[in-house]
Short mmCIF file of C-alpha atoms and ligand atoms in Angstrom, two decimals:
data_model
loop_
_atom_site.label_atom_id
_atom_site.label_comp_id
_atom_site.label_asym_id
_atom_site.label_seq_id
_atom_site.Cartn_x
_atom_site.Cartn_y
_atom_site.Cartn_z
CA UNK A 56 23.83 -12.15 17.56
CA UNK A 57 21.66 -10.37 20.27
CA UNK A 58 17.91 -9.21 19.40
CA UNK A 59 18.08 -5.80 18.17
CA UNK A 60 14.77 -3.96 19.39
CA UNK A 61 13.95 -0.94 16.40
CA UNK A 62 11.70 1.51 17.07
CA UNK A 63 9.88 2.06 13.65
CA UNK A 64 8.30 5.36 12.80
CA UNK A 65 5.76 5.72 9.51
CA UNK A 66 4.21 9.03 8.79
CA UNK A 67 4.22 9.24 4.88
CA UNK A 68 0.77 9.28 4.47
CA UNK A 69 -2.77 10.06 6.70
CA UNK A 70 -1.57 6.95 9.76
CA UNK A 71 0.50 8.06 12.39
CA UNK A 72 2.16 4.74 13.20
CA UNK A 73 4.89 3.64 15.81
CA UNK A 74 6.01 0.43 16.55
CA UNK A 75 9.03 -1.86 18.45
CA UNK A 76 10.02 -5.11 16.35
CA UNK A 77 12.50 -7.45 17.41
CA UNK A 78 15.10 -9.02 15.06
CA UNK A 79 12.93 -8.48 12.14
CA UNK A 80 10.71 -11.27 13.27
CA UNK A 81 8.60 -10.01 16.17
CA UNK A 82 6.25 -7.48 16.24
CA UNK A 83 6.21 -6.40 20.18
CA UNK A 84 3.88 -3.27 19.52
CA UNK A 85 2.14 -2.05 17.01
CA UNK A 86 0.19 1.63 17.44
CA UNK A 87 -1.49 3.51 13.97
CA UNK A 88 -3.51 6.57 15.01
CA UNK A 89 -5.83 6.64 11.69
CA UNK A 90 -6.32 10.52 10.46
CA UNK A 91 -9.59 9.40 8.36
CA UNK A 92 -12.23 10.72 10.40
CA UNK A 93 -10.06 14.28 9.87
CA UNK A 94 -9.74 13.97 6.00
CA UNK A 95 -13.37 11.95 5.35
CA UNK A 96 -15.66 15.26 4.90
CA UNK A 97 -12.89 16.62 2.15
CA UNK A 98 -12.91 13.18 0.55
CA UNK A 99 -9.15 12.43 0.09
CA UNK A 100 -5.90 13.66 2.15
CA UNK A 101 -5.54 16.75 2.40
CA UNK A 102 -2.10 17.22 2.93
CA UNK A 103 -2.05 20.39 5.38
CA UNK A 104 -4.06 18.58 7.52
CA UNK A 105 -2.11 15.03 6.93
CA UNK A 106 0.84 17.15 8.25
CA UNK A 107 -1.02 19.14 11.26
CA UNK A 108 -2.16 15.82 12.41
CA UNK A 109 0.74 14.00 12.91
CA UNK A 110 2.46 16.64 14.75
CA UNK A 111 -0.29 16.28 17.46
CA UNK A 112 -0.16 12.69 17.57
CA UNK A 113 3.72 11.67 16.90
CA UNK A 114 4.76 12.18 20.84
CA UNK A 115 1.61 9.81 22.12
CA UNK A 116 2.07 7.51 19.72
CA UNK A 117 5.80 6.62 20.04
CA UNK A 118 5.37 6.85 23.64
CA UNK A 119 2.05 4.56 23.47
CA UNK A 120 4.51 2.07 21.23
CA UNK A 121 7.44 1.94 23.47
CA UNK A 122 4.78 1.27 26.47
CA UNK A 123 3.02 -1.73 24.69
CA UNK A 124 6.29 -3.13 24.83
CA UNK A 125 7.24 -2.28 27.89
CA UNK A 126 10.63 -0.59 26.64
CA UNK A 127 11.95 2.74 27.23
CA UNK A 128 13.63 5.22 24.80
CA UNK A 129 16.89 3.98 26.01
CA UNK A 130 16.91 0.44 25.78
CA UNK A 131 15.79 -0.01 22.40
CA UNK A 132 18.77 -0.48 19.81
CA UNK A 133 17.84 1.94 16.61
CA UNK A 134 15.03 3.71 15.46
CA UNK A 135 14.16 3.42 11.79
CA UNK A 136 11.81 6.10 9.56
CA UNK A 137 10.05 6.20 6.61
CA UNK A 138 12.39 8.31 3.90
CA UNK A 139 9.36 8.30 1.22
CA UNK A 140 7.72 7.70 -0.96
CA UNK A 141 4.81 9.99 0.57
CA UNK A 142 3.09 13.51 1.33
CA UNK A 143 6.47 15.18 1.85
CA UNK A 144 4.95 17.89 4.71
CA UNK A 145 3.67 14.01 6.02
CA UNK A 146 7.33 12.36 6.37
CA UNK A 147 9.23 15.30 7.37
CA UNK A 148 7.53 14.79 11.03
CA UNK A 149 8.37 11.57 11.33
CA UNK A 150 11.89 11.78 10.06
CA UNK A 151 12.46 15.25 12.36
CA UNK A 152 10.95 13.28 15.03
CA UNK A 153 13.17 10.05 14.31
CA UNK A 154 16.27 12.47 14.24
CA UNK A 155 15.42 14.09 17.27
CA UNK A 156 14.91 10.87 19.33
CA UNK A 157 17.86 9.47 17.49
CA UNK A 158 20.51 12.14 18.05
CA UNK A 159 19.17 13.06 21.45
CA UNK A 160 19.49 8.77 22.57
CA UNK A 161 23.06 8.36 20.64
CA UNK A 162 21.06 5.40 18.84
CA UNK A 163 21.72 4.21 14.87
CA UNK A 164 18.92 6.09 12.79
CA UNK A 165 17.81 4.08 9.27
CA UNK A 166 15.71 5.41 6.60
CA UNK A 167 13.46 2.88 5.16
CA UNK A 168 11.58 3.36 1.79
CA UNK A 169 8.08 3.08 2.63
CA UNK A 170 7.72 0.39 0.14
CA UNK A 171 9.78 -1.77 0.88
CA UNK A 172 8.32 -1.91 4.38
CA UNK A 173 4.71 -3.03 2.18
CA UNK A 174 6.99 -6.02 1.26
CA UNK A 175 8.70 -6.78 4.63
CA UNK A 176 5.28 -6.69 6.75
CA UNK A 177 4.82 -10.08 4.58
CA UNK A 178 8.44 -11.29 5.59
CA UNK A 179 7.72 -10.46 9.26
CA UNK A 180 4.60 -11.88 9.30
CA UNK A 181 6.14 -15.33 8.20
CA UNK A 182 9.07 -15.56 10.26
CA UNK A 183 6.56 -14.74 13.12
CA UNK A 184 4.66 -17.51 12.02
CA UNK A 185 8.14 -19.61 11.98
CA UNK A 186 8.42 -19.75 8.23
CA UNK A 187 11.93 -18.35 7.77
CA UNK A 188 11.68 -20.00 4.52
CA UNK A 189 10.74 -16.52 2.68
CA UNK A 190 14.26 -15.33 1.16
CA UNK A 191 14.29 -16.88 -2.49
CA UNK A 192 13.56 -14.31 -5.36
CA UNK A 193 10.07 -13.25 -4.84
CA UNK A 194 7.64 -11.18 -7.13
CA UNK A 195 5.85 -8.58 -4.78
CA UNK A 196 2.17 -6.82 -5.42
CA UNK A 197 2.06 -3.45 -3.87
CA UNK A 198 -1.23 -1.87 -4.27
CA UNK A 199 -2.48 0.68 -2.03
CA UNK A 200 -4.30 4.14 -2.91
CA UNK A 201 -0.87 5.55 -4.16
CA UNK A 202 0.93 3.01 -5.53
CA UNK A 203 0.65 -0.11 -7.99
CA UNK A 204 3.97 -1.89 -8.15
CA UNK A 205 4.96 -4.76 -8.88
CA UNK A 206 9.18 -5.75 -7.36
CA UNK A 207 11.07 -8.50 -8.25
CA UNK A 208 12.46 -8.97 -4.90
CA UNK A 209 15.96 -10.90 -3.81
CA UNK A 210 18.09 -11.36 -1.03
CA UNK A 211 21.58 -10.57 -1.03
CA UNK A 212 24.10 -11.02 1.79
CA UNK A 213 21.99 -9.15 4.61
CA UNK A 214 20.53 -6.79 2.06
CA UNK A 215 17.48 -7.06 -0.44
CA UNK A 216 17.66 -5.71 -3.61
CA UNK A 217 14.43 -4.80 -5.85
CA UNK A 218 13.86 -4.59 -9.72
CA UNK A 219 10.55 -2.73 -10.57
CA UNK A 220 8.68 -4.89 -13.10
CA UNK A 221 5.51 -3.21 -13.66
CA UNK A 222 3.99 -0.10 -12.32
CA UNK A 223 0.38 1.74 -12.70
CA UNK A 224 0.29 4.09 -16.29
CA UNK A 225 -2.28 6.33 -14.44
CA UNK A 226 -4.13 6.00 -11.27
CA UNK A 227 -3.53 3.57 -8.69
CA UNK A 228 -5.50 0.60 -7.76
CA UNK A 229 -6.85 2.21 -4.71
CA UNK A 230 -7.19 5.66 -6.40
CA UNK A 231 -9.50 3.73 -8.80
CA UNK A 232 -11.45 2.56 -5.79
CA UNK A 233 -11.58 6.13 -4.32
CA UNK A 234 -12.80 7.55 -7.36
CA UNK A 235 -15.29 5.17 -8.21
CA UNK A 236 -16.63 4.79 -4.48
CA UNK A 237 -16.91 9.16 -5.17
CA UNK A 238 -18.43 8.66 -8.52
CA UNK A 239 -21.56 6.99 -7.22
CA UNK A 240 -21.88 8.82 -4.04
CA UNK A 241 -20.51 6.47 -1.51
CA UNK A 242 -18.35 9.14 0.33
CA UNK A 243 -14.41 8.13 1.55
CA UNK A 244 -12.42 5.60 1.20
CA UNK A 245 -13.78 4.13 -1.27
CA UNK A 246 -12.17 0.78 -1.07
CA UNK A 247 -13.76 -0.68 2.28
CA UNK A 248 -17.15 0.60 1.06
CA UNK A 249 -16.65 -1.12 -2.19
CA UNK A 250 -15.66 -4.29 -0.50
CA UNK A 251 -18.21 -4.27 1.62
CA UNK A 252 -21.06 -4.01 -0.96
CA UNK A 253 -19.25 -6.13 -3.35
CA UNK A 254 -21.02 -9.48 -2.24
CA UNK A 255 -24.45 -7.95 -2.71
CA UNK A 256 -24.30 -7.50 -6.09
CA UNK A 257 -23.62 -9.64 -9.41
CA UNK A 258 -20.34 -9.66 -10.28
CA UNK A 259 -20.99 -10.89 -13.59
CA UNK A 260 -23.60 -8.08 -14.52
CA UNK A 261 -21.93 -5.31 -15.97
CA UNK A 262 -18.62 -6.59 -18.27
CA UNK A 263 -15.58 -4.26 -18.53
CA UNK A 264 -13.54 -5.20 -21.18
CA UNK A 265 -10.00 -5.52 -21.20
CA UNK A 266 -9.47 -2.70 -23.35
CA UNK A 267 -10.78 -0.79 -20.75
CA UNK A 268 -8.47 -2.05 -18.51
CA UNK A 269 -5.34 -2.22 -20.29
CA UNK A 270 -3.14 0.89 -21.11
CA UNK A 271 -2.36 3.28 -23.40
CA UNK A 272 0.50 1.65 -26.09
CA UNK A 273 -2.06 -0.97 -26.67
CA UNK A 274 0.92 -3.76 -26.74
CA UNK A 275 0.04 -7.20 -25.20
CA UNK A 276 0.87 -7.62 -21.34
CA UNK A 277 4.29 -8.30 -20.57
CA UNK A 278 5.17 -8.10 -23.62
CA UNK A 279 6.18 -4.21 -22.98
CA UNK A 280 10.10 -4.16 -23.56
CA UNK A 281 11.30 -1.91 -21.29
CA UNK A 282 15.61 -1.58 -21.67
CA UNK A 283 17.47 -0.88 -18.49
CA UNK A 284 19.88 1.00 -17.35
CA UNK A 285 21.83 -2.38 -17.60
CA UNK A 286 21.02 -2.49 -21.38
CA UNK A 287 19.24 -5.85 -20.95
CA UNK A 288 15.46 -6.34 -21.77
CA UNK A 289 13.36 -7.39 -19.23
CA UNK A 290 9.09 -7.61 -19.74
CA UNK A 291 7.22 -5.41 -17.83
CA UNK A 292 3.62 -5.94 -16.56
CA UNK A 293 2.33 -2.77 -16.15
CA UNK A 294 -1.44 -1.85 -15.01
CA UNK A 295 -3.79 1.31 -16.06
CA UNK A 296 -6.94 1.93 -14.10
CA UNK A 297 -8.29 5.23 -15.67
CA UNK A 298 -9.62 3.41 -18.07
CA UNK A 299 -12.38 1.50 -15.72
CA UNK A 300 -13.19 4.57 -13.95
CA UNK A 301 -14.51 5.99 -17.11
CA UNK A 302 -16.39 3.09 -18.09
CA UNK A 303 -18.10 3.05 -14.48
CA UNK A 304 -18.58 7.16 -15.50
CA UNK A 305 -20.22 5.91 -19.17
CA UNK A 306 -22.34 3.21 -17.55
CA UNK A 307 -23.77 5.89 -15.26
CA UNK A 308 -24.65 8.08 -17.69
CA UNK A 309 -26.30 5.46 -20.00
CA UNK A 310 -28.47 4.19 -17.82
CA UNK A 311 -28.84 7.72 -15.63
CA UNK A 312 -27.82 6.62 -12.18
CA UNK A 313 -27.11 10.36 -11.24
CA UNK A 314 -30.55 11.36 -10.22
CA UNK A 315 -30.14 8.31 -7.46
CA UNK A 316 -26.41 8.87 -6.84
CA UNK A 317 -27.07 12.70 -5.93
CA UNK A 318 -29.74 11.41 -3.00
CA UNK A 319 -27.18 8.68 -1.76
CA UNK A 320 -24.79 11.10 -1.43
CA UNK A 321 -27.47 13.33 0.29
CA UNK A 322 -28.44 10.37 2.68
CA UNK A 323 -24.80 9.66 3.46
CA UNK A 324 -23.74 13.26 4.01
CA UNK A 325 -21.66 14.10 7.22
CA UNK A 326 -21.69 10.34 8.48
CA UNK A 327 -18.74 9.50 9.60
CA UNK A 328 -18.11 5.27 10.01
CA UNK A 329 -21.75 4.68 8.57
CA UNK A 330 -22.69 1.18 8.63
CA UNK A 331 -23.27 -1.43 5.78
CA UNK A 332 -27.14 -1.44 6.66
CA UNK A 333 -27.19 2.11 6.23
CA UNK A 334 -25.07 1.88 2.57
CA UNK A 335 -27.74 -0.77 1.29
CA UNK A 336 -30.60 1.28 2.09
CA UNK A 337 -29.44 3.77 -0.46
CA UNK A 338 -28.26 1.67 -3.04
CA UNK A 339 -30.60 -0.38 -5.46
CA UNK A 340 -29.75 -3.77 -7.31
CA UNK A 341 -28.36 -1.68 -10.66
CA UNK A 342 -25.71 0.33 -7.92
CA UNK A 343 -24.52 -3.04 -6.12
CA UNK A 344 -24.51 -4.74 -9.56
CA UNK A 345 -21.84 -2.31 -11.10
CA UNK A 346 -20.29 -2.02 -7.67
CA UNK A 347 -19.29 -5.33 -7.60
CA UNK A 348 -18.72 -6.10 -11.39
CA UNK A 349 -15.95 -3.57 -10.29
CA UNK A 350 -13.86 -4.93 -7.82
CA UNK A 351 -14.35 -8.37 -9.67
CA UNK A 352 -12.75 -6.26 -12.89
CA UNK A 353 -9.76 -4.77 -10.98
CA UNK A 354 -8.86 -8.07 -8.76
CA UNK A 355 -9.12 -10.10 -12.04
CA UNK A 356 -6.86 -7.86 -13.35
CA UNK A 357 -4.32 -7.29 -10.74
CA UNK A 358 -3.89 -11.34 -10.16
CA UNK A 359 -3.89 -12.10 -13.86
CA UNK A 360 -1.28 -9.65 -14.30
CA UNK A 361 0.77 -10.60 -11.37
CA UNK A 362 0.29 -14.59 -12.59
CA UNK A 363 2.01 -13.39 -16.08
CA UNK A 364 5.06 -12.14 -14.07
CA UNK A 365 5.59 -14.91 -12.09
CA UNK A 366 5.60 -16.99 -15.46
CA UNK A 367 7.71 -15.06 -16.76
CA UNK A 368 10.02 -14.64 -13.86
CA UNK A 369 9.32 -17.29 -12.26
CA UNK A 370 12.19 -20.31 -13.26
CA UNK A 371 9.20 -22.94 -11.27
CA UNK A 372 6.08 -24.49 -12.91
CA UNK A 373 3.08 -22.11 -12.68
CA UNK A 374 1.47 -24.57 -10.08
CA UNK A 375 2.48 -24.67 -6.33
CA UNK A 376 3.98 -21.18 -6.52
CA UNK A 377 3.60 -20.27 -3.06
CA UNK A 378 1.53 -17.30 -2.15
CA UNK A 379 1.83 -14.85 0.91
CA UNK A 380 -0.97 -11.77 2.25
CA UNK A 381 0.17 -9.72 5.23
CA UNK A 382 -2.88 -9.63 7.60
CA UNK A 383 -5.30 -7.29 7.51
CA UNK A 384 -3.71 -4.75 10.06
CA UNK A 385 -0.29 -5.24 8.18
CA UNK A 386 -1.92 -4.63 4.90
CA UNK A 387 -3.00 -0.97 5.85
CA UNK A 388 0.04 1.46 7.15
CA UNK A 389 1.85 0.60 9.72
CA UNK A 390 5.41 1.03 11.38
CA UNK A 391 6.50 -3.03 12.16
CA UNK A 392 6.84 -3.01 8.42
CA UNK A 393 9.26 -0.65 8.71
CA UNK A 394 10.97 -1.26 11.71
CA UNK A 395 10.94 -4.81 10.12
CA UNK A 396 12.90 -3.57 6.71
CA UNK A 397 14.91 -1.74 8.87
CA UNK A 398 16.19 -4.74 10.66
CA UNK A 399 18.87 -6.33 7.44
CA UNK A 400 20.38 -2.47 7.01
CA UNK A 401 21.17 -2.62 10.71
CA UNK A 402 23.13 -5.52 10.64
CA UNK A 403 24.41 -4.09 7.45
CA UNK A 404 25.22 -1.00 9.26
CA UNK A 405 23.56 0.53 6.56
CA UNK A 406 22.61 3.67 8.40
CA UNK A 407 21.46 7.17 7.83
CA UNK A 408 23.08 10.31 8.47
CA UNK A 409 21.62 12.99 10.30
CA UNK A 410 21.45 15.24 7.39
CA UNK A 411 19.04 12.75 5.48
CA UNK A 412 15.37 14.61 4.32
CA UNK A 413 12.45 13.91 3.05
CA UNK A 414 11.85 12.49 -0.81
CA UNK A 415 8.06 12.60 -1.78
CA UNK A 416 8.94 10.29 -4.89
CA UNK A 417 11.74 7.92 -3.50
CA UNK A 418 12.41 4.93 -5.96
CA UNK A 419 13.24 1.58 -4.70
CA UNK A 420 15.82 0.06 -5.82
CA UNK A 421 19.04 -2.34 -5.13
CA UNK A 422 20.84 -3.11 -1.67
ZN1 ZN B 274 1.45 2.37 2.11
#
């Protein structure tokens, strides 16, 4: 078969992201306009502006895409679109946007759930590299500031087909971050600030227990029955991170951090992109201590949890399980991921009508 060129377009969040990708294995261009500066002095997304924002920057951004890969609107051979899940004033835009282009070129349109495009940037990334080895059942680990999910991933025919195994009870991973990274006055995001402290601190100095990081029913991990629609039972690994937020909260208060979190915050006020120099100036050996006891708690707990699924899901030995990581600009928003999913549901011809909209809480599920 000929290469198939799709034009991916990802708006579901605060990234304005276009990109071309060819066969599902080449990513040819790859544009994100980040909308953090915008949404950094209200300290999350704000969705009116999430929405205001990628109006301005959709047109220069697909045309910046098509550019870096030196294609025009016509000779590329479908454009694909984030359906959801996602800010839904956020992924109207791009799906308008993708209609538009689509209708107005006569070209296939696809909706891609913008989770499974977390999963394919892996894929891509491999079969880039020239492993085209990736297709067995795989367990994936989506964890972003919205969403903690683990999929039971499989190929069938052209199409993949996905069996949630474990979700977050409460807040996400990244959430957890975000709040935490708020809590002690270290502005937005919170998770590249916490990563970026992280090795200047003990991880071993402040202990949070599992309890605190285990969820509500109390009922030992994966050991959660969950019956499906099928009837059959299937273990579930599911994650809670409210728990750890309020033991960072408690530790705070014990040993009365506020006093020095309210001047951090002070210090760090209205910086946009501050540097790491500048974060260690404000924070003393107690701060970096629990910072880093933190992300120690939540990675330990994410990997452990994912290691129980594979073991039970997993029909190989627990050693030499092979493990894949997108790269860092993969790992963050982008549209190759989903021009990259889109790629099996074109040769599927599993396309979307023009009437298709929006869904802010889109499952993903079976091919
Ligand atoms: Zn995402």
């Amino acid at each position: 078969m000929a290469d198939a060129y799709i034009l991916g377009i990802e708006t579901s969040c605060d990234d304005t992201a276009a990109a071309v990708v060819r066969s599902g294995e080449e990513i040819v261009s790859n544009v994100v306009f980040s909308q953090i500066p915008t949404h950094q002095p209200y300290g999350g997304v704000v969705p009116e502006l999430a929405s205001r924002e990628h109006l301005r920057a959709i047109v220069p951004v697909v045309r910046k895409a098509l550019a870096d890969a030196a294609k025009t609107y016509q000779s590329i051979d479908a454009v694909a679109v984030t359906q959801g899940p996602g800010l839904a004033g956020a992924l109207l835009v791009g799906i308008s946007y993708a209609k538009a282009l689509a209708f107005a070129l006569d070209k296939p349109l696809i909706a891609v759930n913008h989770l499974e495009g977390h999963i394919h940037a892996v894929l891509l990334e491999e079969r880039q590299k020239g492993n085209h080895q990736v297709n067995f059942p795989l367990l994936a680990l989506v964890v972003s500031g919205g969403h903690t999910h683990l999929y039971l991933a499989e190929q069938r025919g052209e199409g993949w087909s996905y069996e949630k195994v474990g979700r977050t009870r409460d807040d996400a991973a990244g959430e957890a971050f975000d709040k935490v990274a708020k809590l002690l006055g270290l502005g937005y995001p919170g998770g590249p600030v916490i990563d970026r402290l992280s090795p200047h601190g003990d991880p071993t100095a402040v202990k949070f227990p599992p309890s605190q990081i285990k969820h509500r029913d109390r009922r030992e991990y994966g050991k959660q029955i969950e019956r499906t629609v099928g009837g059959k039972d299937r273990p579930r690994f599911d994650f809670s991170y409210s728990g750890i937020k309020t033991a960072v909260l408690r530790y705070v208060e014990l040993h009365n951090l506020r006093p020095a979190i309210e001047a951090r915050g002070k210090a760090l006020a209205g910086k946009a992109r501050t540097g790491i120099d500048e974060y260690l100036s404000v924070c003393d050996k107690q701060t970096l201590d629990l910072v880093a006891s933190f992300q120690r708690a939540m990675v330990e707990d994410l990997v452990a949890k994912t290691l129980l699924a594979v073991r039970a899901y997993g029909d190989a030995a627990m050693e030499g399980v092979p493990v894949y990581f997108p790269s860092r600009p993969l790992s963050t928003d982008n549209a190759a991921m989903i021009a990259a999913a889109a790629y099996p549901k074109f040769l599927a011809q599993d396309l979307a009508s023009l009437d298709f909209s929006a869904e802010a809480g889109l499952a993903l599920r079976g091919a």
